[in-house]
Amino acid sequence: MPEVRTWQLAGGAAVVGLALAAGAVAAAGPWDSGQRKAERDWAAARSVPGGTHHETPRPKRPAPAPSAPGVLAALGAPTTKAQASRTTPADLAGVLAPLLGDPGLGTVRTASVIDVATGRQLYGKGAADPMTPASTIKIATSAAALSALGPDHRIPTTVVASEDAKELTLVGGGDATLDTAGLRTLADRTARALRERGVSTVRLAYDTSLYKGPGLHPIGPNMNIAPVSALMVGEGRLGDTSQTSGSGGEGPTGAAHRSGDPAGDAARAFGRLLAERGVDISATPTPGRPAAGAKPVAKVLSAPLSALVERTLTHSDNDIAEALARQTALATGEEASFAGAERAVTKQLTRLKLPLTGARFADGSGLSRQDRLSAGLLTALLARAADPAHPELRPVLTGLPVAGFSGTLQTRYDETSPGTGLVRAKTGTLTGVNTLAGTVVAPDGRLLAFAFLAGNTPSRDDAQPALDRLAAALAS
């Protein structure tokens, strides 16, 4: 694997490793949305003698400045015996090989562990072999989107009006995170613009032409994803069968019954909101393109792409992942379809000089069994996201779930596991496929990237703990 120059992170002591793991890429931005704040508080609690999970540190007088340990030490200048003792590839193989042989990992297992600072492979087993990655492909989707669009990009949803303002068109821009609050804001702005024009009765159409090709994912109707559309509200979720994310404003997560017509549902909801604001809709909204000469009258924007990526990775959000893939296609001149998105993602990752031999991006979410990634590609992606030459990719790391704390790893590590708070990783689960890829701060302070992919697994309940033990072993 080619070496990858990346930032150098090292802890001045073991407890600094905890703090780094709770925010291994704190440079990416402020603590926000509850997730990073919880990690920060937990790391602070663990750094105090007697501190426990989410415990508030006891008041303590600060030590005199001369005796305070360095917060970060240079990677090449270990300050403790633990840091001075580096685990060799042979040592790591002795630890990981037996764990990788766990029957719970099925009959096909591949692995890659690299030192992020140097790109050196510390352990590998079939690291270049393409495997079905399941949701770990979202790491690739996210990196491609950030590379093509930048972390500050926002996705618009727009209302345009004819010259006489009597024909409105709700134009989908591909924001899979648009929720009822955002639609309400759009209705407020539209109604205000119409009042200023003296218009109280309109015809409403909705335009989803930005996306091409089939909207239904090849797996068919599924509670884990809505039809892929340029216009939807609440990811097309129906009823209250989904789970809330627990972080403010991030919306629901998990499986839920989905609408077969998310764009039509969004337009009808928008029409009702306009009616509540004194704008009469003369007929049921229908699909259509804006009238000739139509101009924008109102618009709402998604959160920045950096936040969308973090939400995608933390909660393994399939709908946003597919939106990210199509946004990448639009940014690179490809058709916004499954096929166009595959070409676009491949193009962006090629520009990042990543090892793509055998890779296949049949979708952006990982629900397709036609997807192929190698463990080596996943660790290279993670290392590239830490590269100071690519700060735009940092949300790929900050969005990874934290063991025992957030997203899809919240319940997979307990307080006694050496990986709790130190392992940050994207999970992947399909029937017979279980994967885990992420980063961990080793006891000597090095930041490691790892990927473990298992196929023909007997069950999720057997495979997930085996994967978790592999990642935790890197932290102990």
Coordinates of C-alpha atoms in Angstrom, one line a residue:
M1 CA 0.0 0.0 0.0
P2 CA 1.4 3.4 -0.8
E3 CA 2.4 5.5 2.1
V4 CA 0.0 8.3 3.0
R5 CA 1.2 11.5 4.8
T6 CA -1.2 12.4 7.5
W7 CA -1.4 14.4 10.7
Q8 CA 0.4 13.1 13.7
L9 CA -1.5 12.5 16.9
A10 CA 0.0 11.1 20.0
G11 CA -1.0 11.2 23.6
G12 CA 1.3 12.5 26.3
A13 CA -0.1 9.8 28.6
A14 CA -2.6 7.0 28.4
V15 CA -5.4 9.2 29.5
V16 CA -4.7 11.6 26.6
G17 CA -5.4 8.7 24.4
L18 CA -8.9 8.7 25.8
A19 CA -9.3 12.3 25.2
L20 CA -8.1 11.9 21.6
A21 CA -10.4 9.0 21.0
A22 CA -13.3 11.0 22.3
G23 CA -12.4 13.6 19.7
A24 CA -9.6 12.1 17.7
V25 CA -10.1 14.8 15.1
A26 CA -11.2 17.7 17.3
A27 CA -9.7 20.1 14.8
A28 CA -12.6 19.4 12.5
G29 CA -14.9 21.8 14.4
P30 CA -16.6 22.6 17.7
W31 CA -18.3 20.0 19.9
D32 CA -21.9 20.0 18.8
S33 CA -25.2 18.2 18.5
G34 CA -24.8 16.4 21.8
Q35 CA -22.6 13.7 20.4
R36 CA -19.2 15.4 20.7
K37 CA -20.2 17.1 23.9
A38 CA -21.0 13.7 25.5
E39 CA -17.6 12.3 24.3
R40 CA -15.8 15.3 25.7
D41 CA -17.5 15.1 29.0
W42 CA -16.8 11.4 29.3
A43 CA -13.2 11.8 28.4
A44 CA -12.8 14.5 31.0
A45 CA -14.5 12.3 33.6
R46 CA -12.2 9.4 32.8
S47 CA -9.1 11.6 33.2
V48 CA -10.0 12.2 36.9
P49 CA -9.2 9.5 39.4
G50 CA -12.5 7.8 40.3
G51 CA -14.2 9.2 37.2
T52 CA -16.8 7.0 35.6
H53 CA -18.9 6.9 32.4
H54 CA -20.6 10.3 32.0
E55 CA -19.6 11.3 35.5
T56 CA -19.0 14.9 36.2
P57 CA -15.3 15.4 37.3
R58 CA -14.9 16.3 41.0
P59 CA -13.5 19.9 41.6
K60 CA -9.8 19.8 41.7
R61 CA -7.2 22.4 42.1
P62 CA -5.0 22.7 39.1
A63 CA -1.4 21.4 39.3
P64 CA 1.4 24.0 39.1
A65 CA 2.2 24.7 35.4
P66 CA 5.7 23.2 35.6
S67 CA 4.4 19.8 36.6
A68 CA 1.6 19.6 34.0
P69 CA 2.2 16.9 31.4
G70 CA 2.2 17.9 27.7
V71 CA -1.2 17.7 26.1
L72 CA 0.2 16.4 22.8
A73 CA 3.7 15.0 22.3
A74 CA 5.4 14.7 19.0
L75 CA 5.0 11.2 17.6
G76 CA 8.7 10.6 17.4
A77 CA 9.4 11.8 21.0
P78 CA 7.7 9.3 23.4
T79 CA 7.4 10.6 27.0
T80 CA 6.4 7.4 28.7
K81 CA 7.5 3.8 28.7
A82 CA 4.2 2.8 27.2
Q83 CA 4.8 5.2 24.3
A84 CA 8.4 4.1 23.9
S85 CA 7.3 0.5 23.5
R86 CA 5.9 0.1 20.0
T87 CA 3.9 -2.9 19.0
T88 CA 5.5 -4.5 16.0
P89 CA 3.6 -6.1 13.1
A90 CA 4.7 -9.5 14.3
D91 CA 3.3 -8.7 17.8
L92 CA 0.1 -7.4 16.3
A93 CA -0.3 -10.5 14.1
G94 CA 0.0 -12.7 17.3
V95 CA -2.9 -10.8 18.8
L96 CA -5.2 -10.3 15.8
A97 CA -4.8 -13.6 14.0
P98 CA -6.5 -15.8 16.7
L99 CA -9.3 -13.2 17.0
L100 CA -9.8 -13.1 13.2
G101 CA -10.1 -16.9 13.3
D102 CA -13.3 -16.6 15.4
P103 CA -16.0 -18.9 13.8
G104 CA -18.5 -16.1 14.2
L105 CA -16.7 -14.3 11.4
G106 CA -17.7 -16.9 8.9
T107 CA -15.6 -18.4 6.1
V108 CA -14.2 -15.3 4.4
R109 CA -12.3 -12.7 6.5
T110 CA -10.0 -9.9 5.4
A111 CA -8.2 -7.3 7.5
S112 CA -6.0 -4.2 7.3
V113 CA -4.4 -2.2 10.1
I114 CA -2.2 0.8 9.3
D115 CA -0.3 3.5 11.2
V116 CA -2.2 6.6 10.0
A117 CA 0.9 8.9 10.4
T118 CA 3.1 6.8 8.1
G119 CA 0.7 4.7 6.0
R120 CA 2.7 1.6 7.1
Q121 CA 0.6 -1.6 7.1
L122 CA 0.9 -3.1 10.6
Y123 CA -1.3 -6.1 9.9
G124 CA -3.0 -7.5 6.8
K125 CA -4.9 -10.5 5.7
G126 CA -6.3 -10.4 2.2
A127 CA -6.1 -6.6 2.5
A128 CA -6.4 -6.1 -1.3
D129 CA -9.2 -8.6 -1.8
P130 CA -12.5 -7.0 -2.8
M131 CA -15.4 -7.9 -0.4
T132 CA -19.0 -6.9 0.0
P133 CA -18.6 -4.0 2.4
A134 CA -22.2 -3.3 3.5
S135 CA -22.5 0.1 5.1
T136 CA -18.8 0.7 5.4
I137 CA -19.1 1.8 1.8
K138 CA -20.6 5.0 3.3
I139 CA -17.0 6.0 4.1
A140 CA -16.2 6.0 0.4
T141 CA -19.4 7.8 -0.5
S142 CA -18.8 10.5 2.1
A143 CA -15.2 11.1 1.0
A144 CA -16.2 11.4 -2.6
A145 CA -18.9 13.9 -1.8
L146 CA -16.7 16.0 0.4
S147 CA -13.9 15.9 -2.2
A148 CA -16.3 17.0 -5.0
L149 CA -18.4 19.6 -3.2
G150 CA -16.5 20.7 -0.1
P151 CA -17.7 20.6 3.5
D152 CA -19.6 23.9 3.4
H153 CA -21.9 22.9 0.5
R154 CA -25.6 23.1 1.3
I155 CA -28.4 21.5 -0.7
P156 CA -31.3 23.8 -1.7
T157 CA -35.1 23.2 -1.9
T158 CA -36.6 26.0 -3.9
V159 CA -40.0 27.5 -4.8
V160 CA -40.2 29.2 -8.2
A161 CA -43.1 31.3 -9.5
S162 CA -44.4 32.2 -12.9
E163 CA -44.3 35.9 -14.0
D164 CA -47.8 36.5 -12.6
A165 CA -46.9 34.4 -9.5
K166 CA -50.0 32.2 -10.0
E167 CA -48.1 29.1 -10.9
L168 CA -45.7 27.8 -8.2
T169 CA -43.3 24.9 -8.6
L170 CA -41.7 23.2 -5.6
V171 CA -38.2 22.2 -6.9
G172 CA -36.3 19.4 -5.2
G173 CA -32.6 19.8 -4.9
G174 CA -31.9 16.5 -3.4
D175 CA -31.9 17.3 0.3
A176 CA -32.8 14.0 2.0
T177 CA -32.7 15.8 5.4
L178 CA -35.6 18.2 4.7
D179 CA -38.0 17.9 7.5
T180 CA -41.4 19.4 8.5
A181 CA -39.8 22.4 10.2
G182 CA -37.8 23.2 7.0
L183 CA -40.9 22.8 4.8
R184 CA -42.8 25.1 7.2
T185 CA -40.1 27.7 6.9
L186 CA -40.3 27.4 3.1
A187 CA -44.1 27.9 3.3
D188 CA -43.7 31.0 5.5
R189 CA -41.3 32.6 3.0
T190 CA -43.4 31.6 0.0
A191 CA -46.7 33.0 1.5
R192 CA -44.9 36.2 2.4
A193 CA -43.6 36.6 -1.2
L194 CA -47.1 36.0 -2.6
R195 CA -48.7 38.5 -0.2
E196 CA -46.3 41.1 -1.4
R197 CA -47.5 40.4 -5.0
G198 CA -51.1 40.4 -4.0
V199 CA -51.6 36.8 -5.0
S200 CA -53.8 34.5 -2.8
T201 CA -54.7 31.6 -5.2
V202 CA -52.1 29.5 -7.0
R203 CA -51.5 26.2 -8.9
L204 CA -48.8 24.1 -7.4
A205 CA -46.5 21.6 -9.2
Y206 CA -43.5 19.8 -8.0
D207 CA -40.3 19.1 -9.9
T208 CA -38.0 16.1 -9.2
S209 CA -36.2 16.2 -12.6
L210 CA -32.8 16.7 -11.0
Y211 CA -32.5 13.0 -10.4
K212 CA -32.6 10.5 -13.3
G213 CA -33.1 6.8 -13.7
P214 CA -35.1 4.5 -11.3
G215 CA -35.8 5.9 -7.9
L216 CA -36.4 2.5 -6.3
H217 CA -33.3 0.9 -4.9
P218 CA -32.5 -2.4 -6.6
I219 CA -33.3 -4.3 -3.4
G220 CA -36.9 -3.2 -3.8
P221 CA -39.3 -1.6 -1.3
N222 CA -37.5 -1.7 2.1
M223 CA -38.0 -0.2 5.5
N224 CA -34.3 0.9 5.5
I225 CA -34.6 3.3 2.5
A226 CA -37.2 5.4 0.7
P227 CA -37.4 5.6 -3.1
V228 CA -34.5 7.9 -4.0
S229 CA -36.0 11.3 -4.9
A230 CA -34.8 14.9 -5.3
L231 CA -37.7 15.9 -3.1
M232 CA -38.8 14.3 0.1
V233 CA -39.7 15.2 3.7
G234 CA -38.6 13.2 6.7
E235 CA -36.9 10.6 4.4
G236 CA -40.4 9.5 3.4
R237 CA -41.0 7.9 6.8
L238 CA -44.6 7.0 7.6
G239 CA -46.1 6.8 11.1
D240 CA -44.0 6.7 14.2
T241 CA -42.2 3.4 13.7
S242 CA -38.8 4.9 13.6
Q243 CA -36.5 5.7 16.5
T244 CA -35.4 9.2 17.2
S245 CA -31.7 9.9 17.0
G246 CA -31.3 11.5 20.4
S247 CA -29.3 14.4 19.0
G248 CA -31.2 17.6 18.6
G249 CA -32.4 18.4 15.1
E250 CA -31.0 15.3 13.5
G251 CA -34.4 13.6 13.0
P252 CA -35.4 9.9 13.2
T253 CA -33.1 6.9 12.5
G254 CA -33.6 3.2 12.0
A255 CA -36.0 1.2 10.0
A256 CA -39.5 2.6 9.3
H257 CA -42.3 2.1 6.8
R258 CA -41.7 4.4 3.8
S259 CA -43.8 6.2 1.3
G260 CA -44.0 4.9 -2.2
D261 CA -44.3 8.6 -3.4
P262 CA -42.1 10.8 -1.2
A263 CA -42.1 13.7 -3.6
G264 CA -45.9 13.7 -4.0
D265 CA -46.3 13.5 -0.2
A266 CA -43.9 16.5 0.2
A267 CA -45.8 18.6 -2.3
R268 CA -49.2 17.9 -0.8
A269 CA -47.8 18.7 2.7
F270 CA -46.4 21.9 1.3
G271 CA -49.8 22.8 -0.2
R272 CA -51.5 22.3 3.2
L273 CA -49.0 24.5 4.8
L274 CA -49.6 27.2 2.2
A275 CA -53.4 26.9 2.8
E276 CA -52.8 27.4 6.5
R277 CA -51.1 30.7 5.6
G278 CA -53.9 32.0 3.5
V279 CA -52.8 30.8 0.1
D280 CA -55.4 28.8 -1.7
I281 CA -54.2 25.8 -3.8
S282 CA -56.6 25.6 -6.7
A283 CA -55.9 21.9 -7.4
T284 CA -54.0 18.9 -6.1
P285 CA -50.3 19.3 -6.7
T286 CA -49.0 17.5 -9.8
P287 CA -45.6 16.7 -11.2
G288 CA -44.3 19.4 -13.6
R289 CA -41.5 21.7 -14.6
P290 CA -41.5 25.5 -13.8
A291 CA -43.2 27.8 -16.2
A292 CA -41.2 29.7 -18.8
G293 CA -39.7 32.7 -17.1
A294 CA -40.3 31.4 -13.6
K295 CA -38.1 32.9 -10.9
P296 CA -37.3 31.8 -7.4
V297 CA -39.4 33.3 -4.6
A298 CA -38.3 31.2 -1.6
K299 CA -35.6 28.8 -0.7
V300 CA -34.3 26.7 2.3
L301 CA -30.9 25.1 2.6
S302 CA -29.8 21.9 4.2
A303 CA -27.1 21.8 6.9
P304 CA -23.6 22.0 5.6
L305 CA -22.3 18.8 3.8
S306 CA -19.9 18.2 6.7
A307 CA -22.9 17.8 9.1
L308 CA -24.7 15.6 6.5
V309 CA -21.7 13.3 6.3
E310 CA -21.4 13.0 10.1
R311 CA -25.1 12.1 10.4
T312 CA -24.8 9.6 7.6
L313 CA -21.8 7.8 9.2
T314 CA -23.0 8.1 12.8
H315 CA -26.4 6.7 12.2
S316 CA -25.7 4.7 9.0
D317 CA -28.4 6.8 7.2
N318 CA -29.1 5.1 3.8
D319 CA -31.2 7.9 2.4
I320 CA -28.6 10.6 3.0
A321 CA -25.9 8.3 1.7
E322 CA -27.7 7.9 -1.6
A323 CA -28.3 11.7 -1.7
L324 CA -24.6 12.3 -1.2
A325 CA -23.7 9.9 -4.1
R326 CA -26.1 11.8 -6.4
Q327 CA -24.8 15.2 -5.3
T328 CA -21.3 13.9 -6.2
A329 CA -22.6 13.0 -9.6
L330 CA -24.1 16.5 -10.2
A331 CA -20.9 18.1 -9.1
T332 CA -18.8 16.1 -11.5
G333 CA -21.1 16.4 -14.6
E334 CA -22.5 12.9 -14.3
E335 CA -26.2 11.9 -14.4
A336 CA -27.7 11.9 -11.0
S337 CA -28.7 8.2 -11.0
F338 CA -27.3 5.0 -9.5
A339 CA -25.1 4.5 -12.6
G340 CA -24.0 8.1 -12.7
A341 CA -23.2 8.2 -9.0
E342 CA -21.1 5.1 -9.4
R343 CA -19.0 6.8 -12.1
A344 CA -18.7 10.0 -10.0
V345 CA -17.6 8.3 -6.8
T346 CA -15.1 6.2 -8.7
K347 CA -13.8 9.4 -10.4
Q348 CA -13.4 11.3 -7.1
L349 CA -11.6 8.5 -5.3
T350 CA -9.3 8.1 -8.3
R351 CA -8.4 11.7 -8.0
L352 CA -7.6 11.1 -4.3
K353 CA -5.1 8.4 -5.5
L354 CA -6.7 5.6 -3.6
P355 CA -6.2 1.8 -4.4
L356 CA -9.4 1.0 -6.3
T357 CA -8.5 -2.3 -7.8
G358 CA -11.7 -4.4 -7.8
A359 CA -13.8 -1.7 -6.2
R360 CA -17.4 -1.3 -7.2
F361 CA -19.9 1.4 -6.0
A362 CA -23.2 0.1 -7.2
D363 CA -24.9 2.4 -4.7
G364 CA -24.0 4.9 -2.1
S365 CA -25.5 3.2 1.0
G366 CA -24.1 -0.3 0.9
L367 CA -27.4 -2.0 0.7
S368 CA -26.4 -3.5 -2.7
R369 CA -24.6 -6.8 -2.7
Q370 CA -22.9 -5.7 -5.9
D371 CA -20.7 -3.3 -4.0
R372 CA -17.0 -4.2 -3.6
L373 CA -14.3 -2.7 -1.4
S374 CA -11.1 -4.0 0.0
A375 CA -10.0 -3.6 3.6
G376 CA -6.9 -1.9 2.3
L377 CA -9.0 0.7 0.5
L378 CA -11.0 1.4 3.6
T379 CA -7.9 2.1 5.7
A380 CA -6.5 4.2 2.9
L381 CA -9.7 6.3 2.9
L382 CA -9.5 6.8 6.6
A383 CA -5.8 7.8 6.4
R384 CA -6.6 10.2 3.5
A385 CA -9.3 11.8 5.7
A386 CA -6.6 12.5 8.3
D387 CA -4.2 14.0 5.8
P388 CA -3.5 17.7 6.4
A389 CA -3.5 18.2 2.7
H390 CA -7.2 17.2 2.6
P391 CA -8.9 19.1 5.5
E392 CA -12.2 18.9 3.5
L393 CA -12.3 15.2 4.3
R394 CA -12.1 15.5 8.1
P395 CA -15.9 14.9 8.7
V396 CA -15.3 11.3 7.6
L397 CA -13.4 10.8 10.8
T398 CA -15.5 13.0 13.1
G399 CA -18.7 11.3 11.9
L400 CA -17.6 7.8 12.9
P401 CA -19.6 6.3 15.8
V402 CA -17.8 6.1 19.1
A403 CA -17.8 2.8 20.9
G404 CA -20.2 2.8 23.8
F405 CA -21.4 6.3 23.0
S406 CA -23.0 7.1 19.7
G407 CA -24.8 5.9 16.7
T408 CA -24.5 2.3 15.6
L409 CA -21.8 1.6 18.2
Q410 CA -23.7 3.0 21.2
T411 CA -24.7 -0.4 22.6
R412 CA -21.9 -2.5 21.2
Y413 CA -19.2 -1.9 23.9
D414 CA -19.7 -1.8 27.6
E415 CA -17.7 0.1 30.2
T416 CA -15.3 -2.7 30.8
S417 CA -14.2 -3.0 27.2
P418 CA -10.8 -1.5 26.4
G419 CA -12.4 -0.2 23.2
T420 CA -15.0 1.9 24.9
G421 CA -14.4 5.5 24.0
L422 CA -11.3 4.7 22.0
V423 CA -12.7 2.9 19.0
R424 CA -14.4 5.1 16.4
A425 CA -15.8 3.0 13.5
K426 CA -18.4 2.6 10.8
T427 CA -20.4 -0.6 11.0
G428 CA -21.7 -2.7 8.2
T429 CA -24.4 -5.3 8.3
L430 CA -26.2 -7.4 5.7
T431 CA -27.4 -11.0 6.1
G432 CA -24.2 -13.0 6.0
V433 CA -22.0 -9.9 5.8
N434 CA -20.5 -8.0 8.8
T435 CA -17.9 -5.3 8.6
L436 CA -16.2 -2.7 10.8
A437 CA -13.8 0.1 9.8
G438 CA -12.5 3.0 11.7
T439 CA -9.7 4.4 13.9
V440 CA -8.4 3.8 17.3
V441 CA -5.7 5.4 19.5
A442 CA -3.2 2.7 20.5
P443 CA -1.6 2.6 23.9
D444 CA 1.6 4.1 22.6
G445 CA -0.4 7.1 21.3
R446 CA -0.4 6.2 17.6
L447 CA -3.6 6.7 15.6
L448 CA -4.4 3.4 13.8
A449 CA -6.8 2.9 11.0
F450 CA -8.4 -0.6 10.7
A451 CA -10.8 -2.5 8.6
F452 CA -12.2 -6.0 9.2
L453 CA -14.6 -7.5 6.7
A454 CA -16.3 -10.9 7.1
G455 CA -18.4 -12.8 4.7
N456 CA -20.7 -15.9 5.0
T457 CA -21.1 -15.1 8.7
P458 CA -23.5 -17.4 10.6
S459 CA -25.3 -14.5 12.4
R460 CA -25.0 -10.9 13.3
D461 CA -25.1 -11.8 17.0
D462 CA -21.9 -13.9 16.5
A463 CA -20.1 -11.7 14.1
Q464 CA -20.5 -8.3 15.7
P465 CA -18.9 -9.2 19.1
A466 CA -16.0 -10.8 17.2
L467 CA -15.4 -7.7 15.2
D468 CA -15.6 -5.6 18.3
R469 CA -13.0 -7.7 20.0
L470 CA -10.7 -7.2 17.1
A471 CA -11.0 -3.4 17.2
A472 CA -10.7 -3.4 21.0
A473 CA -7.5 -5.4 20.9
L474 CA -5.9 -2.5 19.1
A475 CA -6.6 -0.3 22.0
S476 CA -5.2 -2.6 24.7

